[in-house]
Each structure stands twice: as C-alpha cells, then as structure tokens.
Coordinates of C-alpha atoms in Angstrom, one line a residue:
M737 CA -14.0 66.7 -77.6
E738 CA -14.3 64.7 -74.4
V739 CA -15.3 65.9 -70.9
D740 CA -15.6 64.1 -67.6
Y741 CA -18.6 64.8 -65.4
K742 CA -18.9 62.8 -62.1
G743 CA -17.1 59.9 -63.7
V744 CA -19.2 59.9 -66.8
E745 CA -17.3 60.6 -70.1
I746 CA -19.2 63.0 -72.3
T747 CA -18.1 62.9 -76.0
F748 CA -19.0 65.8 -78.3
T749 CA -18.7 65.1 -82.1
E750 CA -19.6 67.2 -85.1
T751 CA -18.6 67.0 -88.7
D752 CA -19.3 69.0 -91.9
T753 CA -22.1 66.6 -92.8
K754 CA -23.4 65.7 -89.3
P755 CA -24.9 67.9 -86.6
L756 CA -23.6 67.9 -83.0
F757 CA -23.9 64.5 -81.3
I758 CA -23.2 64.0 -77.6
E759 CA -22.7 60.5 -76.2
C760 CA -22.4 59.4 -72.6
S761 CA -21.7 55.9 -71.3
L762 CA -23.3 55.3 -67.9
K763 CA -22.8 52.4 -65.6
N764 CA -25.3 50.3 -63.6
I765 CA -28.4 51.8 -65.1
R766 CA -31.4 49.5 -65.3
K767 CA -30.5 47.3 -68.3
D768 CA -34.1 47.0 -69.6
F769 CA -34.9 50.7 -69.5
W770 CA -35.0 52.7 -72.8
F771 CA -36.5 56.0 -73.9
E772 CA -36.6 58.3 -76.9
I773 CA -37.4 61.9 -77.1
M774 CA -37.6 63.3 -80.7
K775 CA -38.9 66.2 -82.7
S776 CA -42.2 65.1 -84.1
D777 CA -44.3 65.8 -87.1
S778 CA -48.0 65.5 -87.4
V779 CA -48.0 61.9 -88.7
E780 CA -45.9 60.8 -85.8
K781 CA -48.3 62.6 -83.4
I782 CA -51.3 60.9 -84.8
L783 CA -49.6 57.4 -84.7
S784 CA -48.5 58.1 -81.1
Y785 CA -52.2 58.1 -79.9
F786 CA -52.4 54.4 -80.8
S787 CA -49.2 53.4 -79.0
S788 CA -48.9 52.3 -75.3
K789 CA -45.2 53.3 -75.4
T790 CA -45.7 57.1 -75.7
L791 CA -45.8 59.5 -72.9
K792 CA -46.8 63.2 -72.4
S793 CA -44.7 65.4 -70.2
G794 CA -47.5 67.8 -69.1
I795 CA -45.5 70.7 -70.4
D796 CA -47.6 72.0 -73.4
N797 CA -44.9 73.7 -75.4
F798 CA -42.7 70.6 -75.0
D799 CA -45.5 68.1 -75.9
N800 CA -46.4 70.2 -79.0
Q801 CA -42.9 69.7 -80.4
Y802 CA -41.6 66.4 -79.1
L803 CA -42.7 62.8 -79.0
I804 CA -41.7 60.7 -76.1
K805 CA -41.4 56.9 -76.3
T806 CA -40.4 54.6 -73.4
N807 CA -40.9 51.2 -71.9
D808 CA -41.0 52.7 -68.4
R809 CA -43.2 55.7 -67.9
N810 CA -42.2 56.4 -64.2
S811 CA -38.4 56.4 -65.0
T812 CA -39.0 58.7 -68.0
K813 CA -41.2 61.1 -66.1
G814 CA -38.3 62.3 -64.0
I815 CA -36.6 63.5 -67.2
V816 CA -39.5 64.9 -69.1
N817 CA -41.4 66.5 -66.2
N818 CA -38.3 68.6 -65.3
T819 CA -39.1 72.0 -66.7
E820 CA -35.5 73.1 -66.8
I821 CA -34.6 70.1 -69.0
A822 CA -37.7 70.6 -71.2
N823 CA -36.9 74.3 -71.7
L824 CA -33.3 73.6 -72.6
V825 CA -34.4 70.9 -75.1
I826 CA -36.7 73.4 -76.7
S827 CA -34.4 76.4 -76.6
E828 CA -31.4 74.5 -77.9
N829 CA -33.4 72.8 -80.7
V830 CA -32.5 69.3 -79.7
F831 CA -33.6 66.9 -82.4
F832 CA -33.2 63.6 -80.6
I833 CA -32.4 62.1 -77.1
N834 CA -32.1 58.4 -76.7
G835 CA -31.2 56.2 -73.7
K836 CA -30.6 52.5 -74.1
P837 CA -28.7 49.6 -72.7
I838 CA -25.7 48.6 -74.9
S839 CA -24.4 45.8 -72.7
R840 CA -25.1 44.2 -69.4
D841 CA -23.4 47.0 -67.4
D842 CA -23.3 49.9 -69.9
Y843 CA -26.1 52.3 -70.8
L844 CA -25.7 54.8 -73.7
L845 CA -27.2 58.3 -73.6
I846 CA -27.2 60.0 -77.0
V847 CA -28.3 63.6 -77.7
N848 CA -28.5 65.1 -81.2
V849 CA -28.6 68.9 -81.6
N850 CA -29.5 70.6 -84.8
R851 CA -26.9 72.9 -86.3
N852 CA -27.5 75.9 -84.1
T853 CA -24.7 75.3 -81.6
N854 CA -22.3 77.9 -83.0
S855 CA -21.2 79.9 -80.0
Y856 CA -19.8 79.3 -76.5
K857 CA -23.1 80.3 -75.0
K858 CA -25.0 77.7 -77.0
L859 CA -22.4 75.0 -76.3
K860 CA -22.5 75.7 -72.6
A861 CA -26.4 75.4 -72.6
V862 CA -26.1 72.0 -74.4
Y863 CA -23.5 70.9 -71.8
N864 CA -25.8 72.0 -69.0
L865 CA -28.6 69.9 -70.5
I866 CA -26.3 66.9 -70.7
V867 CA -25.3 67.2 -67.1
M868 CA -28.9 67.6 -66.0
L869 CA -29.7 64.4 -67.9
I870 CA -26.8 62.6 -66.3
D871 CA -27.9 63.8 -62.8
E872 CA -31.3 62.3 -63.4
F873 CA -29.7 58.9 -64.1
I874 CA -27.2 58.8 -61.3
K875 CA -29.3 60.3 -58.4

C-alpha cells in the first residue's frame, strides 16, 4: 500500500514471513546524516557504553528498551526527545527505525514494526508515527 504525505511517498509492505515495513524516500536531507533506533538487549546496552555513536533520549522508558546510534546527536535529538514519537515507538512495539542517505539527493527512512499491527487502530497509530517522523525531517 502506498500513501502520499506532503509529497513524501510512504510505502507499507508486509508478507507472511516478514513483519510490517514502512519506507519513505525523502529529498534534500543532509546526505551525511544517519541514525538507527532499535530494540536492544542487554549485550547491546553494555556495548553501547563504549561507543561514541550512541545517544540517550532522556525518556527513561524509551532508553530502557531502545538503543540509539547516530553520527549527529543534535539532529537525532529532535526525533528521540519528542515524547509523542517515543511513546508511539514503545506502544506500537517498533522494532527498528533507520534513516540513511541512499544517493546524493535521496534519503531513506525505514520503520519495522513487529507483528502487532492487526487492526485499523494500530495501523493508524503507526501511520501517525511515520508522519511525525517525516515532519521532523522536513520542518
């Protein structure tokens, strides 16, 4: 399924073997900026203490469940310090969010949601998360 939001094409895909993936191609985002937000286990949390690429959001419940990696702390803080985004990531059991340049002019935002998006209400919440993330990039 594809949806347009403010000129950004949002593609939702799910198969029998893969959970819900949402991809958005954005234009004119800083070509050197990347970030990852992922569910973390205890080993990843320990390793993150030794990395200069990790970041804490300051939202305890979020930081207890997710690991944030980035090459630009200031740009990523706008995303992870937003309590609405953080709460949706937690409540919708988002497994992974990744933003990365894919060409000189194109930037790819990928969101992976575990298999709990089985109702219109859940799908709408995931869509709201996606548009909030897009808004962070295009403001």
